[in-house]
Structure formats: C-alpha cells, structure tokens
CSV table of C-alpha atoms in Angstrom, one decimal:
chain,number,residue,atom,x,y,z
P,1,MET,CA,35.1,-8.6,-1.0
P,2,LYS,CA,31.4,-8.9,-1.9
P,3,GLU,CA,29.2,-10.3,0.9
P,4,LYS,CA,27.6,-13.6,0.1
P,5,THR,CA,23.9,-13.6,0.4
P,6,SER,CA,22.4,-16.8,1.9
P,7,LYS,CA,19.8,-18.7,-0.1
P,8,VAL,CA,16.3,-19.2,1.2
P,9,GLY,CA,13.9,-22.1,1.0
P,10,LEU,CA,10.3,-22.2,0.0
P,11,LEU,CA,8.8,-21.8,3.5
P,12,THR,CA,11.2,-18.9,4.3
P,13,PHE,CA,10.3,-17.2,1.0
P,14,ILE,CA,6.5,-17.5,1.8
P,15,GLY,CA,7.1,-16.1,5.3
P,16,MET,CA,9.1,-13.1,3.9
P,17,THR,CA,6.4,-12.4,1.3
P,18,VAL,CA,3.5,-12.7,3.8
P,19,ALA,CA,5.4,-10.3,6.1
P,20,LEU,CA,5.7,-7.9,3.3
P,21,ALA,CA,2.2,-8.0,2.0
P,22,ALA,CA,-0.2,-9.1,4.7
P,23,SER,CA,-2.3,-6.5,6.6
P,24,ILE,CA,-5.6,-6.3,8.5
P,25,ARG,CA,-6.3,-2.7,7.6
P,26,ASN,CA,-8.7,-3.5,4.7
P,27,ILE,CA,-10.8,-6.2,6.4
P,28,PRO,CA,-13.6,-3.7,7.0
P,29,ASP,CA,-13.7,-3.0,3.2
P,30,VAL,CA,-14.0,-6.7,2.5
P,31,ALA,CA,-16.8,-7.0,5.1
P,32,ALA,CA,-18.7,-4.0,3.7
P,33,SER,CA,-19.0,-5.7,0.3
P,34,GLY,CA,-21.2,-8.4,1.8
P,35,TRP,CA,-21.6,-11.8,-0.1
P,36,THR,CA,-19.9,-10.3,-3.2
P,37,MET,CA,-16.6,-10.3,-1.2
P,38,PHE,CA,-15.8,-13.8,-2.6
P,39,ILE,CA,-16.0,-12.7,-6.2
P,40,TYR,CA,-14.2,-9.5,-5.6
P,41,MET,CA,-11.4,-11.2,-3.6
P,42,GLY,CA,-11.2,-13.9,-6.3
P,43,VAL,CA,-10.8,-11.3,-9.1
P,44,ALA,CA,-8.4,-9.2,-7.1
P,45,THR,CA,-6.3,-12.3,-6.3
P,46,LEU,CA,-6.2,-14.1,-9.7
P,47,LEU,CA,-6.6,-11.2,-12.2
P,48,PHE,CA,-4.7,-8.5,-10.3
P,49,ALA,CA,-2.3,-9.8,-7.8
P,50,LEU,CA,-1.1,-12.9,-9.7
P,51,PRO,CA,-0.3,-11.0,-12.9
P,52,ILE,CA,1.6,-8.4,-10.9
P,53,CYS,CA,3.7,-11.0,-9.2
P,54,LEU,CA,4.4,-12.9,-12.4
P,55,ILE,CA,5.5,-9.7,-14.2
P,56,ALA,CA,7.5,-8.5,-11.2
P,57,GLY,CA,9.2,-12.0,-11.0
P,58,GLU,CA,10.4,-11.9,-14.6
P,59,PHE,CA,11.5,-8.3,-14.2
P,60,GLY,CA,13.3,-9.0,-10.9
P,61,SER,CA,15.2,-11.9,-12.4
P,62,ALA,CA,16.1,-10.0,-15.5
P,63,PHE,CA,17.3,-6.9,-13.6
P,64,PRO,CA,18.4,-8.2,-10.1
P,65,GLU,CA,20.0,-4.8,-9.2
P,66,ASN,CA,18.3,-2.6,-6.6
P,67,GLY,CA,15.7,-0.4,-8.1
P,68,GLY,CA,12.4,-2.3,-8.3
P,69,PRO,CA,9.6,-0.8,-10.5
P,70,GLU,CA,11.6,2.3,-11.3
P,71,LEU,CA,14.5,0.3,-12.7
P,72,TRP,CA,12.1,-2.1,-14.6
P,73,VAL,CA,10.1,0.6,-16.2
P,74,SER,CA,13.3,2.6,-17.1
P,75,ASN,CA,14.8,-0.4,-18.9
P,76,SER,CA,11.6,-1.2,-20.8
P,77,LEU,CA,9.9,2.1,-21.5
P,78,GLY,CA,12.7,4.7,-21.0
P,79,GLY,CA,14.0,7.1,-18.4
P,80,SER,CA,10.9,9.4,-18.5
P,81,PHE,CA,8.5,6.6,-17.5
P,82,GLY,CA,11.1,5.3,-15.0
P,83,PHE,CA,11.2,8.8,-13.4
P,84,ALA,CA,7.4,8.9,-13.4
P,85,THR,CA,7.3,5.5,-11.7
P,86,SER,CA,9.6,6.6,-8.9
P,87,TRP,CA,7.5,9.8,-8.5
P,88,LEU,CA,4.2,7.9,-8.3
P,89,LEU,CA,5.5,5.5,-5.8
P,90,TRP,CA,6.4,8.5,-3.6
P,91,VAL,CA,3.2,10.6,-4.1
P,92,GLN,CA,0.8,7.7,-3.7
P,93,MET,CA,1.8,7.8,0.0
P,94,PHE,CA,0.3,11.3,0.4
P,95,PRO,CA,-3.3,10.0,0.3
P,96,GLY,CA,-2.1,6.5,1.3
P,97,MET,CA,-0.5,7.5,4.5
P,98,VAL,CA,-3.6,9.5,5.6
P,99,MET,CA,-5.7,6.4,4.7
P,100,VAL,CA,-3.5,4.1,6.8
P,101,ALA,CA,-3.2,6.7,9.6
P,102,SER,CA,-7.0,7.0,9.7
P,103,ALA,CA,-7.1,3.7,11.6
P,104,LEU,CA,-5.4,5.4,14.6
P,105,PRO,CA,-8.2,7.7,15.9
P,106,PRO,CA,-10.8,4.9,16.5
P,107,LEU,CA,-8.0,2.7,18.0
P,108,LEU,CA,-7.1,5.5,20.4
P,109,ALA,CA,-10.7,6.3,21.1
P,110,THR,CA,-11.4,2.6,22.1
P,111,ALA,CA,-8.2,2.4,24.2
P,112,ILE,CA,-9.4,5.4,26.3
P,113,ASN,CA,-13.1,4.1,26.3
P,114,ARG,CA,-14.4,7.0,24.2
P,115,ASP,CA,-15.7,5.1,21.2
P,116,ASP,CA,-17.7,8.1,20.1
P,117,LEU,CA,-14.5,10.1,19.3
P,118,GLY,CA,-13.6,7.5,16.6
P,119,LYS,CA,-16.4,8.9,14.4
P,120,ASN,CA,-15.5,12.5,15.0
P,121,ASN,CA,-13.9,14.2,12.0
P,122,ILE,CA,-12.0,16.8,14.0
P,123,PHE,CA,-10.6,14.2,16.4
P,124,THR,CA,-9.6,12.0,13.4
P,125,LEU,CA,-7.7,15.0,11.8
P,126,ILE,CA,-5.9,16.0,15.0
P,127,VAL,CA,-4.7,12.4,15.8
P,128,ILE,CA,-3.4,11.9,12.2
P,129,LEU,CA,-1.6,15.2,12.2
P,130,VAL,CA,0.0,14.8,15.7
P,131,VAL,CA,1.1,11.2,15.1
P,132,TYR,CA,2.5,11.8,11.6
P,133,TRP,CA,4.5,14.9,12.6
P,134,ILE,CA,5.9,13.1,15.6
P,135,ILE,CA,6.9,10.2,13.3
P,136,THR,CA,8.5,12.7,10.9
P,137,PHE,CA,10.7,14.4,13.6
P,138,LEU,CA,11.7,11.0,15.0
P,139,ASN,CA,12.9,9.9,11.5
P,140,MET,CA,14.9,13.1,11.3
P,141,LYS,CA,16.7,12.2,14.6
P,142,PHE,CA,16.9,8.4,14.6
P,143,ASP,CA,17.1,5.4,12.3
P,144,MET,CA,13.5,4.4,13.0
P,145,ALA,CA,13.5,1.5,10.5
P,146,LYS,CA,16.4,-0.2,12.4
P,147,ILE,CA,15.0,0.6,15.8
P,148,THR,CA,11.5,-0.7,15.3
P,149,GLY,CA,12.4,-3.9,13.4
P,150,GLN,CA,9.6,-6.4,13.4
P,151,ILE,CA,7.6,-4.7,16.1
P,152,GLY,CA,5.1,-3.4,13.6
P,153,ALA,CA,4.5,-6.7,12.0
P,154,TRP,CA,3.9,-8.6,15.3
P,155,ALA,CA,1.9,-5.8,17.1
P,156,GLY,CA,0.0,-4.6,14.1
P,157,ILE,CA,-0.7,-7.8,12.1
P,158,TYR,CA,0.1,-11.2,13.6
P,159,ILE,CA,-1.1,-10.9,17.2
P,160,PRO,CA,-4.3,-8.8,16.4
P,161,LEU,CA,-5.1,-11.2,13.5
P,162,VAL,CA,-5.1,-14.2,15.8
P,163,ILE,CA,-7.2,-12.4,18.4
P,164,MET,CA,-9.7,-11.2,15.8
P,165,THR,CA,-10.0,-14.5,14.0
P,166,ILE,CA,-10.5,-16.6,17.2
P,167,LEU,CA,-13.1,-14.2,18.7
P,168,GLY,CA,-14.9,-13.9,15.3
P,169,ILE,CA,-15.2,-17.7,14.8
P,170,TRP,CA,-16.3,-18.1,18.4
P,171,SER,CA,-19.0,-15.4,18.0
P,172,VAL,CA,-20.5,-16.7,14.8
P,173,ILE,CA,-20.6,-20.2,16.2
P,174,LYS,CA,-22.5,-18.9,19.2
P,175,SER,CA,-24.9,-16.5,17.6
P,176,GLY,CA,-24.9,-17.4,13.9
P,177,ILE,CA,-25.3,-14.8,11.1
P,178,ASN,CA,-27.3,-11.9,12.4
P,179,PRO,CA,-30.3,-11.4,10.0
P,180,MET,CA,-29.8,-7.6,10.4
P,181,SER,CA,-26.1,-7.8,9.5
P,182,ILE,CA,-24.4,-7.0,6.2
P,183,LEU,CA,-24.7,-10.6,5.1
P,184,GLY,CA,-28.3,-11.0,6.3
P,185,LYS,CA,-30.2,-14.0,4.8
P,186,PHE,CA,-28.2,-15.9,2.1
P,187,SER,CA,-29.3,-16.3,-1.5
P,188,THR,CA,-27.1,-17.2,-4.4
P,189,ASP,CA,-27.9,-14.0,-6.3
P,190,LYS,CA,-26.1,-12.1,-3.5
P,191,LEU,CA,-22.8,-13.6,-4.6
P,192,PHE,CA,-22.7,-11.4,-7.7
P,193,PRO,CA,-23.3,-7.7,-8.1
P,194,ASP,CA,-26.9,-7.0,-9.3
P,195,SER,CA,-29.5,-4.2,-8.8
P,196,GLN,CA,-29.6,-5.0,-5.1
P,197,THR,CA,-25.9,-5.3,-4.4
P,198,VAL,CA,-24.5,-2.9,-7.1
P,199,LYS,CA,-23.4,-0.5,-4.4
P,200,SER,CA,-20.8,-3.1,-3.2
P,201,LEU,CA,-18.8,-2.2,-6.3
P,202,ALA,CA,-17.6,0.9,-4.4
P,203,TYR,CA,-15.5,-1.5,-2.3
P,204,PHE,CA,-13.9,-3.3,-5.3
P,205,SER,CA,-11.1,-0.7,-5.6
P,206,PRO,CA,-10.3,-0.8,-1.8
P,207,ILE,CA,-10.2,-4.7,-2.0
P,208,ILE,CA,-7.8,-4.5,-4.9
P,209,PHE,CA,-5.7,-2.1,-2.8
P,210,ILE,CA,-5.1,-5.0,-0.4
P,211,TYR,CA,-2.5,-6.4,-2.9
P,212,THR,CA,-0.7,-3.1,-3.8
P,213,GLY,CA,3.0,-3.4,-3.0
P,214,ILE,CA,3.1,-7.2,-3.4
P,215,GLU,CA,5.4,-6.8,-6.4
P,216,MET,CA,8.3,-6.1,-4.0
P,217,SER,CA,8.3,-9.8,-3.1
P,218,SER,CA,10.4,-10.2,-6.4
P,219,VAL,CA,13.4,-8.6,-4.6
P,220,TYR,CA,13.9,-12.1,-3.0
P,221,ILE,CA,13.9,-13.9,-6.3
P,222,THR,CA,17.7,-14.0,-6.6
P,223,ARG,CA,17.9,-15.5,-3.1
P,224,ILE,CA,15.6,-18.4,-3.6
P,225,LYS,CA,17.3,-21.9,-3.8
P,226,LYS,CA,15.2,-23.0,-6.8
P,227,ILE,CA,13.6,-20.6,-9.3
P,228,SER,CA,10.5,-22.8,-9.3
P,229,PHE,CA,9.9,-21.9,-5.7
P,230,TYR,CA,8.9,-18.4,-6.8
P,231,PRO,CA,5.6,-19.1,-8.5
P,232,ILE,CA,4.8,-21.8,-5.9
P,233,GLY,CA,5.5,-19.4,-3.0
P,234,ILE,CA,3.5,-16.6,-4.6
P,235,LEU,CA,0.5,-18.9,-5.2
P,236,ILE,CA,0.6,-20.1,-1.5
P,237,THR,CA,0.9,-16.5,-0.3
P,238,LEU,CA,-2.0,-15.3,-2.4
P,239,VAL,CA,-4.2,-18.2,-1.2
P,240,PHE,CA,-3.3,-17.3,2.4
P,241,MET,CA,-4.1,-13.6,1.8
P,242,PHE,CA,-7.4,-14.6,0.1
P,243,PHE,CA,-8.5,-16.6,3.2
P,244,LEU,CA,-7.1,-14.1,5.7
P,245,ASN,CA,-9.3,-11.4,4.3
P,246,THR,CA,-12.4,-13.3,3.3
P,247,VAL,CA,-12.6,-15.3,6.5
P,248,ASN,CA,-12.2,-12.2,8.7
P,249,GLY,CA,-14.4,-10.1,6.3
P,250,PHE,CA,-17.1,-12.8,6.5
P,251,LEU,CA,-17.0,-12.9,10.3
P,252,GLU,CA,-17.3,-9.1,10.6
P,253,ALA,CA,-20.0,-8.9,8.0
P,254,ALA,CA,-22.0,-11.6,9.9
P,255,VAL,CA,-22.4,-9.5,13.0
P,256,VAL,CA,-22.1,-5.8,12.0
P,257,SER,CA,-25.1,-4.1,10.4
P,258,PRO,CA,-24.5,-2.2,7.1
P,259,SER,CA,-25.6,1.1,8.6
P,260,LYS,CA,-23.1,0.9,11.5
P,261,ILE,CA,-19.9,-0.4,9.8
P,262,ASP,CA,-16.9,2.0,10.1
P,263,LEU,CA,-14.4,1.4,7.3
P,264,ASN,CA,-11.4,2.9,9.1
P,265,ASN,CA,-12.2,1.2,12.5
P,266,ILE,CA,-10.2,-2.0,12.6
P,267,VAL,CA,-11.3,-2.6,16.2
P,268,GLN,CA,-15.1,-2.4,15.6
P,269,PRO,CA,-15.6,-6.2,15.0
P,270,VAL,CA,-13.6,-7.0,18.2
P,271,ILE,CA,-15.9,-4.8,20.2
P,272,VAL,CA,-19.0,-6.5,18.7
P,273,TYR,CA,-17.4,-10.0,19.4
P,274,ASP,CA,-16.8,-9.1,23.0
P,275,LYS,CA,-20.4,-8.1,23.5
P,276,ILE,CA,-21.7,-11.3,21.9
P,277,LEU,CA,-19.4,-13.5,24.0
P,278,GLY,CA,-19.9,-11.5,27.2
P,279,LEU,CA,-16.1,-10.9,27.4
P,280,PRO,CA,-14.6,-7.9,29.3
P,281,SER,CA,-14.1,-4.7,27.4
P,282,TRP,CA,-10.4,-4.6,28.2
P,283,ILE,CA,-9.8,-7.2,25.4
P,284,ALA,CA,-10.8,-4.5,22.9
P,285,ASN,CA,-8.6,-2.0,24.8
P,286,VAL,CA,-5.5,-4.2,24.5
P,287,PHE,CA,-6.3,-5.0,20.9
P,288,SER,CA,-6.5,-1.3,20.1
P,289,ILE,CA,-3.2,-0.5,21.9
P,290,LEU,CA,-1.4,-3.3,20.0
P,291,VAL,CA,-2.7,-2.2,16.6
P,292,PHE,CA,-2.1,1.5,17.4
P,293,ILE,CA,1.6,0.7,18.1
P,294,GLY,CA,1.8,-1.5,15.1
P,295,VAL,CA,0.3,1.0,12.7
P,296,SER,CA,2.4,3.8,14.1
P,297,VAL,CA,5.6,1.8,13.6
P,298,GLN,CA,4.6,0.8,10.1
P,299,LEU,CA,3.9,4.5,9.3
P,300,SER,CA,7.3,5.3,10.7
P,301,ALA,CA,9.0,2.8,8.4
P,302,TRP,CA,7.0,4.0,5.3
P,303,ALA,CA,7.8,7.6,6.1
P,304,SER,CA,11.4,7.2,5.0
P,305,GLY,CA,11.0,4.3,2.5
P,306,PRO,CA,9.4,5.8,-0.7
P,307,GLY,CA,11.5,9.0,-0.4
P,308,LYS,CA,14.6,7.0,-1.2
P,309,THR,CA,13.7,6.9,-4.9
P,310,ILE,CA,13.3,10.7,-4.9
P,311,ILE,CA,16.7,11.1,-3.3
P,312,SER,CA,18.2,8.8,-6.1
P,313,SER,CA,16.5,10.9,-8.8
P,314,ALA,CA,17.6,14.2,-7.2
P,315,LYS,CA,21.2,13.1,-7.2
P,316,LYS,CA,20.9,12.5,-10.9
P,317,GLY,CA,19.8,16.1,-11.3
P,318,LEU,CA,16.1,15.3,-12.1
P,319,TYR,CA,14.9,17.9,-9.5
P,320,PRO,CA,16.0,21.5,-9.1
P,321,PRO,CA,19.1,21.5,-6.9
P,322,LYS,CA,17.6,24.3,-4.7
P,323,PHE,CA,15.0,21.8,-3.5
P,324,LYS,CA,17.8,20.0,-1.6
P,325,PHE,CA,16.2,16.6,-2.1
P,326,TRP,CA,19.7,15.3,-2.7
P,327,LYS,CA,21.0,16.2,0.7
P,328,THR,CA,20.8,13.3,3.2
P,329,ASP,CA,21.6,12.7,6.8
P,330,GLN,CA,23.6,9.9,8.4
P,331,PHE,CA,20.6,7.5,8.0
P,332,GLY,CA,20.3,8.2,4.2
P,333,ASP,CA,17.1,10.2,4.6
P,334,SER,CA,16.5,13.7,3.2
P,335,HIS,CA,15.1,16.1,5.8
P,336,THR,CA,13.7,18.3,3.0
P,337,ILE,CA,11.7,15.3,1.6
P,338,LEU,CA,10.5,14.2,5.0
P,339,PHE,CA,9.3,17.7,5.8
P,340,THR,CA,7.8,18.2,2.3
P,341,GLN,CA,5.8,14.9,2.4
P,342,ALA,CA,4.6,15.6,6.0
P,343,THR,CA,3.3,19.0,4.9
P,344,ILE,CA,1.5,17.6,1.8
P,345,ILE,CA,0.1,14.6,3.9
P,346,SER,CA,-1.2,17.2,6.4
P,347,LEU,CA,-3.1,18.9,3.5
P,348,PHE,CA,-4.5,15.6,2.3
P,349,ALA,CA,-5.7,14.9,5.9
P,350,LEU,CA,-7.9,18.0,5.6
P,351,VAL,CA,-10.3,15.7,3.6
P,352,TYR,CA,-11.7,14.8,7.0
P,353,LEU,CA,-12.9,18.4,7.4
P,354,LEU,CA,-14.0,19.0,3.9
P,355,ILE,CA,-15.9,15.8,3.3
P,356,PRO,CA,-18.7,15.0,5.8
P,357,GLY,CA,-18.8,11.4,7.0
P,358,ILE,CA,-15.7,9.3,8.0
P,359,ASN,CA,-16.5,6.5,5.5
P,360,SER,CA,-16.9,8.9,2.5
P,361,ALA,CA,-13.6,10.6,3.3
P,362,PHE,CA,-11.9,7.2,3.7
P,363,LEU,CA,-13.1,5.9,0.3
P,364,GLU,CA,-11.8,9.1,-1.4
P,365,LEU,CA,-8.3,8.5,0.0
P,366,VAL,CA,-8.3,4.8,-0.9
P,367,ASN,CA,-9.5,5.5,-4.4
P,368,ALA,CA,-6.9,8.2,-5.0
P,369,THR,CA,-4.1,6.0,-3.7
P,370,THR,CA,-5.3,3.0,-5.8
P,371,VAL,CA,-5.4,5.1,-9.0
P,372,LEU,CA,-1.8,6.3,-8.5
P,373,TYR,CA,-0.5,2.8,-7.7
P,374,CYS,CA,-2.4,1.3,-10.6
P,375,ALA,CA,-0.7,3.8,-12.9
P,376,VAL,CA,2.6,2.2,-11.9
P,377,TYR,CA,1.2,-1.3,-12.7
P,378,VAL,CA,0.0,-0.1,-16.1
P,379,PHE,CA,3.5,1.1,-16.8
P,380,MET,CA,4.9,-2.2,-15.7
P,381,ALA,CA,2.4,-4.2,-17.8
P,382,ILE,CA,3.2,-2.2,-21.0
P,383,GLY,CA,6.9,-2.4,-20.3
P,384,PHE,CA,6.7,-6.1,-19.7
P,385,ILE,CA,5.1,-6.7,-23.1
P,386,ARG,CA,7.5,-4.2,-24.8
P,387,LEU,CA,10.6,-5.8,-23.4
P,388,ARG,CA,9.4,-9.3,-24.6
P,389,VAL,CA,9.0,-7.9,-28.1
P,390,LYS,CA,12.1,-5.7,-28.1
P,391,GLU,CA,14.6,-8.0,-26.3
P,392,PRO,CA,13.3,-11.6,-26.6
P,393,ASP,CA,16.7,-13.0,-25.9
P,394,LEU,CA,17.3,-11.1,-22.7
P,395,LYS,CA,18.4,-13.5,-19.9
P,396,ARG,CA,15.4,-14.1,-17.7
P,397,PRO,CA,16.0,-16.9,-15.1
P,398,PHE,CA,12.3,-16.7,-14.3
P,399,LYS,CA,10.3,-16.5,-17.5
P,400,VAL,CA,6.5,-16.4,-17.7
P,401,GLY,CA,5.6,-18.6,-20.7
P,402,ASN,CA,6.0,-17.6,-24.3
P,403,THR,CA,5.3,-14.2,-25.9
P,404,PHE,CA,1.6,-14.9,-26.2
P,405,VAL,CA,1.4,-15.6,-22.5
P,406,ALA,CA,3.3,-12.4,-21.7
P,407,TRP,CA,0.8,-10.4,-23.8
P,408,LEU,CA,-2.1,-12.2,-22.1
P,409,ILE,CA,-0.9,-11.5,-18.6
P,410,GLY,CA,-0.2,-7.8,-19.4
P,411,ILE,CA,-3.6,-7.3,-21.0
P,412,VAL,CA,-5.4,-9.1,-18.2
P,413,LEU,CA,-3.8,-6.8,-15.7
P,414,ILE,CA,-4.6,-3.6,-17.6
P,415,LEU,CA,-8.2,-4.7,-18.2
P,416,THR,CA,-8.7,-5.6,-14.5
P,417,ILE,CA,-7.4,-2.2,-13.4
P,418,THR,CA,-9.7,-0.5,-16.0
P,419,VAL,CA,-12.8,-2.5,-15.0
P,420,ALA,CA,-12.1,-1.9,-11.2
P,421,LEU,CA,-11.7,1.8,-11.6
P,422,ILE,CA,-14.7,2.2,-13.9
P,423,ALA,CA,-16.9,0.1,-11.5
P,424,THR,CA,-15.7,2.1,-8.5
P,425,PHE,CA,-16.5,5.5,-9.9
P,426,ALA,CA,-19.7,4.3,-11.7
P,427,VAL,CA,-21.4,3.7,-8.3
P,428,GLY,CA,-19.8,6.7,-6.6
P,429,THR,CA,-20.9,10.3,-6.6
P,430,LEU,CA,-19.9,12.8,-9.3
P,431,MET,CA,-18.0,14.8,-6.7
P,432,ASN,CA,-16.0,11.7,-5.7
P,433,PHE,CA,-15.0,11.1,-9.4
P,434,ILE,CA,-14.0,14.8,-9.9
P,435,ILE,CA,-11.9,15.0,-6.7
P,436,VAL,CA,-10.0,11.7,-7.4
P,437,ALA,CA,-9.7,12.4,-11.1
P,438,ILE,CA,-8.2,15.9,-10.5
P,439,ILE,CA,-5.8,14.6,-7.8
P,440,SER,CA,-4.7,11.7,-10.0
P,441,ALA,CA,-4.3,13.6,-13.2
P,442,ILE,CA,-2.1,16.3,-11.6
P,443,LEU,CA,0.1,13.8,-9.8
P,444,ILE,CA,0.5,11.5,-12.8
P,445,LEU,CA,1.3,14.3,-15.3
P,446,LEU,CA,3.7,16.3,-13.0
P,447,PRO,CA,6.7,14.0,-13.5
P,448,PHE,CA,6.5,14.3,-17.3
P,449,LEU,CA,6.4,18.1,-16.9
P,450,PHE,CA,9.5,17.9,-14.7
P,451,VAL,CA,11.3,16.0,-17.5
P,452,LYS,CA,10.3,18.7,-20.0
P,453,ILE,CA,11.5,21.7,-17.9
P,454,ARG,CA,14.5,19.9,-16.5
P,455,LYS,CA,17.8,21.8,-17.2
P,456,LYS,CA,21.0,20.0,-18.0
P,457,SER,CA,22.8,22.2,-15.6
P,458,TRP,CA,21.0,20.7,-12.7
P,459,SER,CA,23.0,17.5,-12.8
P,460,ASP,CA,26.4,19.4,-12.7
P,461,GLU,CA,25.1,21.7,-10.0
P,462,VAL,CA,24.0,18.8,-7.8
P,463,LYS,CA,27.4,17.1,-8.2
P,464,GLU,CA,29.2,20.4,-7.2
P,465,LEU,CA,26.9,20.8,-4.1
P,466,MET,CA,27.4,17.2,-3.1
P,467,ALA,CA,31.1,17.4,-3.5
P,468,LYS,CA,31.1,20.6,-1.4
P,469,GLU,CA,28.9,18.9,1.2
P,470,ASN,CA,31.2,15.9,1.4
P,471,GLY,CA,34.2,18.2,1.7
P,472,GLN,CA,32.7,20.0,4.7
P,473,GLU,CA,31.9,16.6,6.3
P,474,VAL,CA,35.5,15.6,5.9
P,475,GLU,CA,36.7,18.8,7.5
P,476,LYS,CA,34.3,18.3,10.4
P,477,ALA,CA,35.7,14.7,10.9
P,478,LYS,CA,39.2,16.1,11.0
C-alpha cells in the first residue's frame, strides 16, 4: 500500500524552503561589496533566483518523480545532458565543500582565543582536511543524515543569525557607520558599480552563489495544498533571503574596514560588535562553537547527498564497473564514492597553500563552484524552453505563463549567468581566470567524454555484480 503524503500549507512550505536555502556563510561577501550590495542582491534575487524557482517549479510539477535536475534535463535535453547534470551536481561539491569548510578554521581559532590562526593558510588547510576526513569516516560507519537531523540548521543558521543581527543593529545604533568602514560616507553614486567601486564586481558571483540549490524547493510542489502557494511562497522566501543577507551585510560593512574584512570568517563581525558594545569575548566564543558544530553537521549531510546521483548512474552502467560506485552500504552510501570525493576535496584544499592570501583562495573556490552550478542552470533553462516547444501539451500543474514568457524567463537566466561570470572575471586577475576556466572546462567536458567511451557491456556487468552481491548478503543473513 502506497504511503499517503500529507499536504502542507503556505507557511509550512515557506519554512521548508527557508530551511533548505538560507545560510549565513555568504554574508561577508555581501558586506565586502559595499553599497553596491543592494543592486547585486536585487539582481541575484529577481533575475537569477526567481527564474530558477519558476523553471524548477514547472519541471517539478511535470515530473514529480524523484530525480530533480538530472531527471528534468534528461527528459528535455536527453540522457547525455542528464548524466552531465548529475555529474556536475556531484563535482561542484569538490571546490564547494572546501569553500564551506573554510569557515571552520577561523571559528575554531576564535573558540580557542587564537584569532591570528584564522588567517594562517597552513592552519586553514589542516583544519579542513582533519574535519572532512573525520566526517567521511563517520558517514561510512553511521547514518549521519538521520543522526544529525535539524541540529545543523539550528546551530549553524537560526541561533547564530539572531545573535549576529541583534548585536549588529545594537552596534550600529550606538556607533553609527564608521567613516573608515567598507561603507564609509554615503553618496548615491556608490550604489552602482563605477570607476571607484568596480572592484566590487568580484563579489557578484559569490552573491549569486547564495541562491544555488534553491531549485530543490520544487520537490515540495506536489505536497502543497494549493498550487498557487508555490509562487507566493517562493516570493516570500526570496524577499526574506534578500533582507537576511542585505541587513547583515550592511551591518558588517558599517563597522569593518575594507582592508581587514575576512571573507571566510563568519565570526568576524560578532567580534567587532562585542568590542563596540563592550561585551565579554565569550559571546564570540559561544557563537563560534555553535556555528562550527552547525557547519560540520551540514558538511556531514552534504558529504553523502550529491553522491546518490552518481550511485544511480553507476547502477545504470554509466561508469566502469571496476570503480565500484554502484556498491552501497546499509545506509545507501557508496564507500568508494565517499573516499574518492574526500581525496579530491583534499586536493582542492591545497589551494590554501598554492595561493597566497585567504581571501584570494576563497574567491577562487567560490568562482569555480558557481561556474559548475551555473552550467546546470543553463542546461535547465535550455531544457525548459525546448520542452515548451517540443511538448506544449505536457501536463504541467504549475505552468509559468505562455511560451513567450517561458522563452523570456529562460533567456533572462542565461543572460544573468553570463553577465555575472564575465563581470567577475573581468575585475579579477588573469591567473584567477585561467585556474577557474581550466577546472570548469575539464569538469564540464568529462561527463560527455564518459558517454562517448562508455561500453554497453558495463550495464550487464554491473547487473551481474549487483546480483552476486545481493546473493552473498542473502547467504550472510541465513
């Protein structure tokens, strides 16, 4: 008997979407962009996140089966692009996990009252490697996603967010905007990139990254009581995320100087707020410990999540059977995949040794992750338009306007991504462009190469190995 899924109302849907998408990890990027944060956040919200949510909503209602972007792209552009999508959603975590994990070293440094270590490249590398390998081995032994539950969301987002916001508002009310801060003295021309603020374009890509992954909110679309709740809920969520990031970004930018901002140090503004308000330093210590636990728990959940799409592809014979990506444990995870991604993530972490300066290394990781994720969004946008043209009568409980509107939404998303990436690399160094371009090109082209060299025998071989494995498990059970 099929289990009946309960329907959810508007407020519940908003809460579920916020829990899925909200984070405080990119607030320093927003702060670093200065007064231009408002235009960047506005573009990222309206011309990037909103089109993604609308496209994902229509896809999710047309194909309610489990699969997400991989399924949507497969059904609109074909199996090769679907396979590439699942691959990209996996490999984007290589630089992405290092980028997220880079928040841990300064948090640990603050917790032990050694703030200086947070800016040390070697300390940063060691903490990332130790924490991620511990997480990997724990995922091999336990069902970490089930054990941790909502701990990550509360410890890493909600409680720290309340602390940061209250202290920030209190500090700015008390001291005002520091004239030596990132914001400095206000003038209307600072709201838009010009010759004086053009360097802020380097933060446009990281700001866009705030919304990556928000398309997964569409998995709830079949559970909503009224289909009209979806666009309403999405709009409310996007408005909330806009204010969450701009308010806290503004508060940090009002008290931190441009030469001292640390992009991977979430606790930095709290330390500054404590000094302005004359509060005890243990507040920053507690904040650091909470966020450290929260980020570690989130990393643990993400360590096993994206690999599920690779397991699915491997069971279809899309990877060489000898890789053993198809072999899973009692929790549905592949130890080979967990070990492989931990090894590659460790190599990506070496960016903190190869590139001098924490901020520069951090931006390299964010840019590489954003390019890979945006490739998925380009596939989705093209597939969205193609499906409208190819199958206009396909049942879509949630439909985004007519065909013209569909074309408009898809083109707006592609243009926004193009402009964001061009702007980011235009103000960066040539070396930054070369590194990110090489990494992105290799990882985007590899899945299409796999499709070309794939042998038909792989599928039969995997089936035989899986049958043999299941037979052995049955014997053990007896």
